[in-house]
PDB file of C-alpha atoms and ligand atoms in Angstrom:
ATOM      1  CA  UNK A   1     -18.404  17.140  98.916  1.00  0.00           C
ATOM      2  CA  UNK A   2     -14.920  17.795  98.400  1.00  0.00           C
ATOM      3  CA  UNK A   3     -12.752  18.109  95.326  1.00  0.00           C
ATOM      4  CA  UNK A   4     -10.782  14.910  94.148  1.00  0.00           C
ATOM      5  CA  UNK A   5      -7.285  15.771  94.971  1.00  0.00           C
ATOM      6  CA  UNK A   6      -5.209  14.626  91.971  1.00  0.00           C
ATOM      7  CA  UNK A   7      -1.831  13.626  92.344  1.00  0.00           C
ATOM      8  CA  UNK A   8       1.592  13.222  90.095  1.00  0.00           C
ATOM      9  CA  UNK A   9       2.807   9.571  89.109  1.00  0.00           C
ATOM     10  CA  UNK A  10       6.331   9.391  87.640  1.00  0.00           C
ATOM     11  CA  UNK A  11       6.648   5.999  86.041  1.00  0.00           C
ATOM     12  CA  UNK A  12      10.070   4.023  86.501  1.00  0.00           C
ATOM     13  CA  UNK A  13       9.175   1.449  84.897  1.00  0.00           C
ATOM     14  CA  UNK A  14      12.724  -0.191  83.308  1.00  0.00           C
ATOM     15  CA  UNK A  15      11.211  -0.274  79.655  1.00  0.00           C
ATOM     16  CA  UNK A  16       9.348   2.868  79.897  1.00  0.00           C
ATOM     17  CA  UNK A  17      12.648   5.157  81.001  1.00  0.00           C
ATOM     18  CA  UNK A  18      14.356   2.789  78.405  1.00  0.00           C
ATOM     19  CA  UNK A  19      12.127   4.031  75.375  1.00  0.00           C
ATOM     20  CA  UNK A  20      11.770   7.845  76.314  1.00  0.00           C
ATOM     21  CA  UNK A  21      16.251   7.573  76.468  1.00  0.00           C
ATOM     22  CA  UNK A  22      16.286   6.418  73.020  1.00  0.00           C
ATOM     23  CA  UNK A  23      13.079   8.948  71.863  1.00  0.00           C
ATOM     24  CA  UNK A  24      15.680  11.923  73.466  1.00  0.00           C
ATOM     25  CA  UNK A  25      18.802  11.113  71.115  1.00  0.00           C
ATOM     26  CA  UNK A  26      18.987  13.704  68.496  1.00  0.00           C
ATOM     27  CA  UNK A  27      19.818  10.534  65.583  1.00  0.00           C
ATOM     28  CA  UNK A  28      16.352   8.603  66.457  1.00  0.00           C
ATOM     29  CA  UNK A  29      14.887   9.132  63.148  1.00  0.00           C
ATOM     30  CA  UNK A  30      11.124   9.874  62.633  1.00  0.00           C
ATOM     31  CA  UNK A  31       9.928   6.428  62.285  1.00  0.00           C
ATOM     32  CA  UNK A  32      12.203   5.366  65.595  1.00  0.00           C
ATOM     33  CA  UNK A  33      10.428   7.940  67.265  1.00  0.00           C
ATOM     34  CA  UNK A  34       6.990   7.498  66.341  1.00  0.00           C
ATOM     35  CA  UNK A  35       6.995   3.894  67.052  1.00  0.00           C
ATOM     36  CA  UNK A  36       8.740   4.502  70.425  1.00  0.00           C
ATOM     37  CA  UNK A  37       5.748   7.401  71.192  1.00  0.00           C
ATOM     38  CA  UNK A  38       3.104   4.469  70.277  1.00  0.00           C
ATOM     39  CA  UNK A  39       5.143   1.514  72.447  1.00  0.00           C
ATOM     40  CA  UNK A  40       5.369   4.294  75.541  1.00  0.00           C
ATOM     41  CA  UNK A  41       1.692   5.706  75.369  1.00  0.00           C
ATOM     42  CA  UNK A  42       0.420   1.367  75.669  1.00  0.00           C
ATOM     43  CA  UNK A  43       3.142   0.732  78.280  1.00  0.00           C
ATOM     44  CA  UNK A  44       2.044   4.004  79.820  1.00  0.00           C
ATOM     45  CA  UNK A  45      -1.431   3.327  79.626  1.00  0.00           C
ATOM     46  CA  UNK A  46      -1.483  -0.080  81.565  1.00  0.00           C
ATOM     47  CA  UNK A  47       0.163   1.853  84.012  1.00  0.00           C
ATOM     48  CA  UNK A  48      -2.532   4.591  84.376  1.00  0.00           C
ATOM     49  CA  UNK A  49      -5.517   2.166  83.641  1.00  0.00           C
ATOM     50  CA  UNK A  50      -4.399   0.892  87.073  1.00  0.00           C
ATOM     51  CA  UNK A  51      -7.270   1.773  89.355  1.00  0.00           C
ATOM     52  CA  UNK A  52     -10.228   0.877  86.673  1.00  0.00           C
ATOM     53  CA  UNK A  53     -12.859  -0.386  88.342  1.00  0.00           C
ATOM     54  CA  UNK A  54     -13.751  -3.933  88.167  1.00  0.00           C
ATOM     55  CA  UNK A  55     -16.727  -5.764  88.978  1.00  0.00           C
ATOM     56  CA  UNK A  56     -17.762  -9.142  89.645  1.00  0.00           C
ATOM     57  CA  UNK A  57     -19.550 -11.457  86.898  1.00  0.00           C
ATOM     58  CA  UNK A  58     -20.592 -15.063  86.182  1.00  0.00           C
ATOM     59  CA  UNK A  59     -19.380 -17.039  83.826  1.00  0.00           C
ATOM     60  CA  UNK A  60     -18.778 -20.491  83.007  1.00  0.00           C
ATOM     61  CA  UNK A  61     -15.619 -21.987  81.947  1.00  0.00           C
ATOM     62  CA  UNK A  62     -15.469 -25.523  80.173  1.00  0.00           C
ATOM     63  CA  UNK A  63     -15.303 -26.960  84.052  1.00  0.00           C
ATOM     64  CA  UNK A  64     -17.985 -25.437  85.749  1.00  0.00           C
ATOM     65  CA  UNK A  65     -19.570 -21.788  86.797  1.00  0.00           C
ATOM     66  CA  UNK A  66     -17.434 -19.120  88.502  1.00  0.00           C
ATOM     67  CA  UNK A  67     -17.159 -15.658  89.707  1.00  0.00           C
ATOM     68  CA  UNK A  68     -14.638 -13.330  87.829  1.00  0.00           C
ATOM     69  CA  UNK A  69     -13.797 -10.317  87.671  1.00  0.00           C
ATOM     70  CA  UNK A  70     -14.418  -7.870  84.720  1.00  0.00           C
ATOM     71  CA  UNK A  71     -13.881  -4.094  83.805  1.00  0.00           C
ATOM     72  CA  UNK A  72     -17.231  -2.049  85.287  1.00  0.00           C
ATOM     73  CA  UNK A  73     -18.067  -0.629  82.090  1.00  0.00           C
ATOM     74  CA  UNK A  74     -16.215   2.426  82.373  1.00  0.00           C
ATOM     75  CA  UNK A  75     -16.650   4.473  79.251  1.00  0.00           C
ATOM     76  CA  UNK A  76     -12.841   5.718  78.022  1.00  0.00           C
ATOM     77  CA  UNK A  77     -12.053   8.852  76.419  1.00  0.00           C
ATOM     78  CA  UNK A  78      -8.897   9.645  75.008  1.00  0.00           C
ATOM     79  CA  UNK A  79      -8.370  13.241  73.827  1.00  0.00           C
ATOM     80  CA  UNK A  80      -5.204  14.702  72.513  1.00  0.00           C
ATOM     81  CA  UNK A  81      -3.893  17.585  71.998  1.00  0.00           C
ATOM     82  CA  UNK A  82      -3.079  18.326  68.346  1.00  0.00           C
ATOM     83  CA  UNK A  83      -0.586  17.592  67.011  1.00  0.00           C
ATOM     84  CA  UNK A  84       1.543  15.708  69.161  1.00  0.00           C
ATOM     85  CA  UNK A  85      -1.018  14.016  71.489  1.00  0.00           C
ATOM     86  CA  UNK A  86      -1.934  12.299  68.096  1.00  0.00           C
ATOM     87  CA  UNK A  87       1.408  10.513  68.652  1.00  0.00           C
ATOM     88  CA  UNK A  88      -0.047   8.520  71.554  1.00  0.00           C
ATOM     89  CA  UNK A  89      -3.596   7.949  70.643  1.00  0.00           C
ATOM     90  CA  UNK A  90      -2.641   4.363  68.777  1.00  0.00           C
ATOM     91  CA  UNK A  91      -1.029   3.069  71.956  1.00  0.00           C
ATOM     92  CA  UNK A  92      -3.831   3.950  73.926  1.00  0.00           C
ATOM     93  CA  UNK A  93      -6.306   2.218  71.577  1.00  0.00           C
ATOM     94  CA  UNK A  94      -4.676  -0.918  71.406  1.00  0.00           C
ATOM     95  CA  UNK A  95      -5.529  -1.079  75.503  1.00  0.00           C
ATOM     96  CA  UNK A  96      -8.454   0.510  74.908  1.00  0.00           C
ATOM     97  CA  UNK A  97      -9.931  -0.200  72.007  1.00  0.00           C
ATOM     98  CA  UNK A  98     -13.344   0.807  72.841  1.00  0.00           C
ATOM     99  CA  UNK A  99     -12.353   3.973  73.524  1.00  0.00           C
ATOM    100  CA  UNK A 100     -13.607   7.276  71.927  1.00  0.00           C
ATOM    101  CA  UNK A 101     -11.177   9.986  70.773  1.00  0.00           C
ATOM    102  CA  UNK A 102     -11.516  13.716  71.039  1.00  0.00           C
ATOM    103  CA  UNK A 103      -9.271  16.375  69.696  1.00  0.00           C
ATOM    104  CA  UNK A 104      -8.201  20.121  70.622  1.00  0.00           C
ATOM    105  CA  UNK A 105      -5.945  21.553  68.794  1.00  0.00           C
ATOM    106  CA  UNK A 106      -3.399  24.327  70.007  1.00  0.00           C
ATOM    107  CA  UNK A 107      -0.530  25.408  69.124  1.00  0.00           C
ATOM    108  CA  UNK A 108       1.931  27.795  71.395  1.00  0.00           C
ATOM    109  CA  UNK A 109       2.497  31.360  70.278  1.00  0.00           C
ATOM    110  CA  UNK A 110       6.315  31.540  69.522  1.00  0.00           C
ATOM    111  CA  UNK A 111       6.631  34.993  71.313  1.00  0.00           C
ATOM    112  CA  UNK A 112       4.513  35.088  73.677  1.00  0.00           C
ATOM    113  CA  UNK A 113       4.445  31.051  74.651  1.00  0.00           C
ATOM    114  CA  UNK A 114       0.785  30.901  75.211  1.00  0.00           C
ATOM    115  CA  UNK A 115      -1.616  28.496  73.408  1.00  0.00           C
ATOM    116  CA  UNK A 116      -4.242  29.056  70.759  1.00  0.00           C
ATOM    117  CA  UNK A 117      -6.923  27.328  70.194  1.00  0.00           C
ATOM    118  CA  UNK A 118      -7.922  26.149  66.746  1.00  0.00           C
ATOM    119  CA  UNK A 119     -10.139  23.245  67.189  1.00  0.00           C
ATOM    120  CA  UNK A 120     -11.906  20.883  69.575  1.00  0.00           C
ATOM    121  CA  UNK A 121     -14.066  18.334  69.133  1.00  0.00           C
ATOM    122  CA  UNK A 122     -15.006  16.053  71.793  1.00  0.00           C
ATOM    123  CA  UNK A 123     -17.407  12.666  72.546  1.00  0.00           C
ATOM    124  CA  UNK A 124     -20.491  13.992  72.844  1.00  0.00           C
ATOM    125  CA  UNK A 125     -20.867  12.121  76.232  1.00  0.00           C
ATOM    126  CA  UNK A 126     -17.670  13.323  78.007  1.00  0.00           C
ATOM    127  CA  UNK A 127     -19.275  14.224  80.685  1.00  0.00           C
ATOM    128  CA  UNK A 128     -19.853  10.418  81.686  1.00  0.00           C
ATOM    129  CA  UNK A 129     -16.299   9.166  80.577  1.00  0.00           C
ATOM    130  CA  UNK A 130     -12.783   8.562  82.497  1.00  0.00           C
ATOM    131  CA  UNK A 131     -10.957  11.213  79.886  1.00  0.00           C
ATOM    132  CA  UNK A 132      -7.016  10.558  79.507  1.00  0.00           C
ATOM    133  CA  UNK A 133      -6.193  14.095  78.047  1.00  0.00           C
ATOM    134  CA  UNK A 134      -2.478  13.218  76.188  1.00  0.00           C
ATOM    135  CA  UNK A 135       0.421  14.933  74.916  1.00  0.00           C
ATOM    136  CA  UNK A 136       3.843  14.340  74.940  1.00  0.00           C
ATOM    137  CA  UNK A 137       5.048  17.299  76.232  1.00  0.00           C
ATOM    138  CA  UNK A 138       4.393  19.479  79.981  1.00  0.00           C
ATOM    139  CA  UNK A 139       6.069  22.583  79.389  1.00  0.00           C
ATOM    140  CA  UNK A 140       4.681  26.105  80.636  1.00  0.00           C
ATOM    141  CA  UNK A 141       1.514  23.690  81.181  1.00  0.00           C
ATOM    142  CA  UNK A 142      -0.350  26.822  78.697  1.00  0.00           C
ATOM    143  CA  UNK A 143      -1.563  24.173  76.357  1.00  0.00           C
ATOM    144  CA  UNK A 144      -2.764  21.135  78.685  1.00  0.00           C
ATOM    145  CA  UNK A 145      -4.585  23.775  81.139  1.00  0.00           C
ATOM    146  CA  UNK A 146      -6.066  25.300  78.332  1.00  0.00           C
ATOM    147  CA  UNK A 147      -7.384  21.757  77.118  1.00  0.00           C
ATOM    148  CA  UNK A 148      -8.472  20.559  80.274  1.00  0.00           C
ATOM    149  CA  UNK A 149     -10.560  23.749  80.556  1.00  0.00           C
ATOM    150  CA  UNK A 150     -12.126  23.068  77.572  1.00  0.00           C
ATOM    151  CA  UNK A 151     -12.488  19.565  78.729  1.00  0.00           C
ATOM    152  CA  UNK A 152     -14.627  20.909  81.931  1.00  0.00           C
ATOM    153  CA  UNK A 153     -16.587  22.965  79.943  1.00  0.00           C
ATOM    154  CA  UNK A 154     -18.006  20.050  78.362  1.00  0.00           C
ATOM    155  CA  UNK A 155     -18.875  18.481  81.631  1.00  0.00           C
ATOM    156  CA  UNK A 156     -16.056  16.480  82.138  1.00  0.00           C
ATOM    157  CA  UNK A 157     -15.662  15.348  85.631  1.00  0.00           C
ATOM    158  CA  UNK A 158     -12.922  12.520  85.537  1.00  0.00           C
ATOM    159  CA  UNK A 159      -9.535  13.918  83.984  1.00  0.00           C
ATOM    160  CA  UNK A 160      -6.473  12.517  84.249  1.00  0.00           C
ATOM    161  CA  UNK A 161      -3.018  14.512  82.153  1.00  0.00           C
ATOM    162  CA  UNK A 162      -0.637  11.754  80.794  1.00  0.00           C
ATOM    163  CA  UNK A 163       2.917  13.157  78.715  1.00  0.00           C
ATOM    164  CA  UNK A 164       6.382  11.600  78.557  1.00  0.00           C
ATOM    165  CA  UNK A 165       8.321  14.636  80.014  1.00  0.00           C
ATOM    166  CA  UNK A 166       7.141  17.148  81.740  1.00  0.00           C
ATOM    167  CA  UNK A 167       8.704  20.427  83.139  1.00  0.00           C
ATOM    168  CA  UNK A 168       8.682  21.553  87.200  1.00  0.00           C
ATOM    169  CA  UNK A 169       7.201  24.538  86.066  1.00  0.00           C
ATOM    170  CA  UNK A 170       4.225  22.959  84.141  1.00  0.00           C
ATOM    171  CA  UNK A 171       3.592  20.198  86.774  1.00  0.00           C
ATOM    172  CA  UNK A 172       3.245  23.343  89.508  1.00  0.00           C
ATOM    173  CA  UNK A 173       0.989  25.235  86.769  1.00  0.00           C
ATOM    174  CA  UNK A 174      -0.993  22.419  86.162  1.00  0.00           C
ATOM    175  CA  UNK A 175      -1.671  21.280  89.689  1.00  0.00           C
ATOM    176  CA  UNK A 176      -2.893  24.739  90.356  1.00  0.00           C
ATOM    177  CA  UNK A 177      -4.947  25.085  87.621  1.00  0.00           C
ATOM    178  CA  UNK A 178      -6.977  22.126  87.737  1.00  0.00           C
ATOM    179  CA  UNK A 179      -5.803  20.148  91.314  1.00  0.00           C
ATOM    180  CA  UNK A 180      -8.234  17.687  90.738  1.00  0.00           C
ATOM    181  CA  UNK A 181      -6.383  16.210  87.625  1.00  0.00           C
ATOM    182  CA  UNK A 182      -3.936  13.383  88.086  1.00  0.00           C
ATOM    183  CA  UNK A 183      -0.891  13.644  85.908  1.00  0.00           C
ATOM    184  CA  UNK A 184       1.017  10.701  84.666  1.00  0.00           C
ATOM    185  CA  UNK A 185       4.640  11.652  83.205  1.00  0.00           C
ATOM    186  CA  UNK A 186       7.311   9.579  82.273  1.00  0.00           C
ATOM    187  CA  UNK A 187      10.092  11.813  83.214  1.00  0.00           C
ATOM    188  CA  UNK A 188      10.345  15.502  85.145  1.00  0.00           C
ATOM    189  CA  UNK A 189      13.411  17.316  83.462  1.00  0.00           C
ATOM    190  CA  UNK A 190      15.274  20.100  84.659  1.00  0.00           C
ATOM    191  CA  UNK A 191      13.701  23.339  84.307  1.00  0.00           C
ATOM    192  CA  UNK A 192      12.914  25.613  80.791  1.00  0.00           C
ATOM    193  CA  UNK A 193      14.937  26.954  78.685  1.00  0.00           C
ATOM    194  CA  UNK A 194      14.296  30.759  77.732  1.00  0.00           C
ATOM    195  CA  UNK A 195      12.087  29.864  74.847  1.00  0.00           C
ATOM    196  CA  UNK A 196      10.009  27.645  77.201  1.00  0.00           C
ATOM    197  CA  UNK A 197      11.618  24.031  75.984  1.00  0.00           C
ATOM    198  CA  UNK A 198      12.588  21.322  77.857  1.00  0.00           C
ATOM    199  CA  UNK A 199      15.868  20.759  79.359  1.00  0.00           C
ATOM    200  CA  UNK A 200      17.002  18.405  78.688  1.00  0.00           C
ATOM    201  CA  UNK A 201      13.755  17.114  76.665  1.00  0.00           C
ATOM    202  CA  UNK A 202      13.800  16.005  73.395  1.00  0.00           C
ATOM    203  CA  UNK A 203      13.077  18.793  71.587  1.00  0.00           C
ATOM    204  CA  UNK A 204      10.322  20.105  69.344  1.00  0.00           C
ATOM    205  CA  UNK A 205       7.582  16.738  70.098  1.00  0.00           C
ATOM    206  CA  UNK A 206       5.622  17.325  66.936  1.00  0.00           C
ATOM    207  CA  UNK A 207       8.429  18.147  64.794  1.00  0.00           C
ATOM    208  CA  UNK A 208      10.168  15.135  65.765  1.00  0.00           C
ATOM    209  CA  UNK A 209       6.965  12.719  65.141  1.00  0.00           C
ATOM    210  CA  UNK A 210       6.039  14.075  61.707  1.00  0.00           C
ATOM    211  CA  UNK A 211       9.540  15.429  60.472  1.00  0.00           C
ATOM    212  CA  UNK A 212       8.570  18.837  59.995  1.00  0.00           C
ATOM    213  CA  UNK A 213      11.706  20.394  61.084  1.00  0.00           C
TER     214      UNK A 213
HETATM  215  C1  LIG B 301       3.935  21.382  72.095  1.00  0.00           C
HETATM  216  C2  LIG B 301       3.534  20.168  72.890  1.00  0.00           C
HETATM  217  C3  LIG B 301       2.491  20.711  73.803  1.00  0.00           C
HETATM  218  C4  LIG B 301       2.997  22.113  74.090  1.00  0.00           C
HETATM  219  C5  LIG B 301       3.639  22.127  75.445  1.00  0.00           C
HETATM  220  O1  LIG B 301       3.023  21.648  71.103  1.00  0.00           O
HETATM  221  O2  LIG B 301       3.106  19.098  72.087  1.00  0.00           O
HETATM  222  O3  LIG B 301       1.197  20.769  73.251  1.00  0.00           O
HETATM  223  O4  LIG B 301       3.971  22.401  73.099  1.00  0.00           O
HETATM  224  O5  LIG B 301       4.021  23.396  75.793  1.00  0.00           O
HETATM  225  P1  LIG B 301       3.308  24.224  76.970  1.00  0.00           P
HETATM  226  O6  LIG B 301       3.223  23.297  78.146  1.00  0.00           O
HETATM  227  O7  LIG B 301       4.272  25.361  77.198  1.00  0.00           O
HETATM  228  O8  LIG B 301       1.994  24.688  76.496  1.00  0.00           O
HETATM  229  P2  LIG B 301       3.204  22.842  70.053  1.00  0.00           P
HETATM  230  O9  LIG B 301       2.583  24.087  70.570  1.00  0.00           O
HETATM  231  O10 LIG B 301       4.647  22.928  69.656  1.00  0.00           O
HETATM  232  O11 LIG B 301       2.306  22.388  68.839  1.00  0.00           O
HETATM  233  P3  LIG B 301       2.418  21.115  67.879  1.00  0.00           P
HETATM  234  O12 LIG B 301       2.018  19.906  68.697  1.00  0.00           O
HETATM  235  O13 LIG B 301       1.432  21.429  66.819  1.00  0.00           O
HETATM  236  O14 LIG B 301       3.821  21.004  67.374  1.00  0.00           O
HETATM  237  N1  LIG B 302       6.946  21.734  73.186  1.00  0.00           N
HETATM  238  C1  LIG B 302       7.785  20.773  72.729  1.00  0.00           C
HETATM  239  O1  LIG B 302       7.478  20.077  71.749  1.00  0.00           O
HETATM  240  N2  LIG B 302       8.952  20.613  73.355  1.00  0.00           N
HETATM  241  C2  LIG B 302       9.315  21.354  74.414  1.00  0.00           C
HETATM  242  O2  LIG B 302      10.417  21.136  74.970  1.00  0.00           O
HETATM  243  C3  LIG B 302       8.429  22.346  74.878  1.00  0.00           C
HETATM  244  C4  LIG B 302       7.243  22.500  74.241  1.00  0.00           C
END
């Protein structure tokens, strides 16, 4: 059988392009910016919960029995990538709340701009779970390749890569690495700069959630 071919979703949703506008301008403040990450990853997440599949139950209202339909059960996994990807995890939850969480933690080399790994723990039933791997930010696409390998390892089957903005270079990195994936991004900027940021972006994701700057 062939290989799910995954594909890229760029969500223009009004509120969505709204939030990640105001999560750009160097003056949002940390606590702007956090609750604007949490606010995106739900209004995000509807979005990418999409294609769930439902199934058909009984039930009875106060008036009499009926068909409905109902989520199928599907197990959830939400993994991000530390330390950013924690910025979206609440948002998630509060779709999902049912959900487990996962971590992998990377951070990128400043010289060399590839990621290193410094921790990952994972459900330990991936392998039978829709996984939304998350992190803000798609820039070389080092650190979300590098998770979703890890990902694999574990058995996972059913990946899908949501950020806020995302690079053309990481999107095209990505998709080659692991064309199976879909990717859900809020926004595709311009290109890199020559220390592998986004332009126009927003700047340094984690630094700008916990105020580490
Ligand atoms: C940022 C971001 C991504 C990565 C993207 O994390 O949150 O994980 O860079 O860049 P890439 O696509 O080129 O790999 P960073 O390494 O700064 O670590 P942090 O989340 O701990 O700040
Ligand atoms: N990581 C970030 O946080 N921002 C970028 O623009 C690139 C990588």
């Amino acid at each position: 059988m062939s290989e799910k071919q995954g594909k890229v979703y760029v969500f223009d949703h009004p509120l969505i392009q709204h939030k990640v506008s105001m999560m750009r301008k160097k003056e949002t403040n940390v606590k702007e910016f956090r609750e604007m990450a949490t606010e995106v990853a739900t209004l995000m997440g509807y979005e990418a919960t999409r294609d769930l599949p439902l199934e058909d139950v009984e039930i009875e209202t106060p008036m009499c029995k009926t068909t409905v339909k109902m989520l199928k059960g599907e197990d959830i996994a939400i993994v991000p990538i530390l330390r950013a990807g924690l910025g979206f995890v609440d948002g998630m939850l509060a779709l999902v709340p049912n959900a487990k969480v996962g971590h992998v933690g990377l951070y990128r080399d400043p010289e060399t701009h590839m990621p290193i790994e410094y921790y990952c723990k994972l459900p330990s039933d991936i392998d039978k779970r829709k996984t939304f791997v998350v992190d803000p930010m798609l820039a070389t696409g080092g650190s979300a390749i590098a998770a979703i390998d890890f990902i694999k390892r574990r058995g996972a089957t059913d990946i899908a890569f949501m950020c806020l903005i995302a690079a053309p270079e990481g999107i095209d990195a990505l998709q080659k690495a692991h064309p199976d994936v879909d990717i859900y991004i809020a926004a595709r900027d311009e290109r890199l700069n020559e220390d592998a940021y986004i332009l126009p972006g927003l700047g340094d994701a984690g630094d700008r959630l916990y105020g580490t700057k």
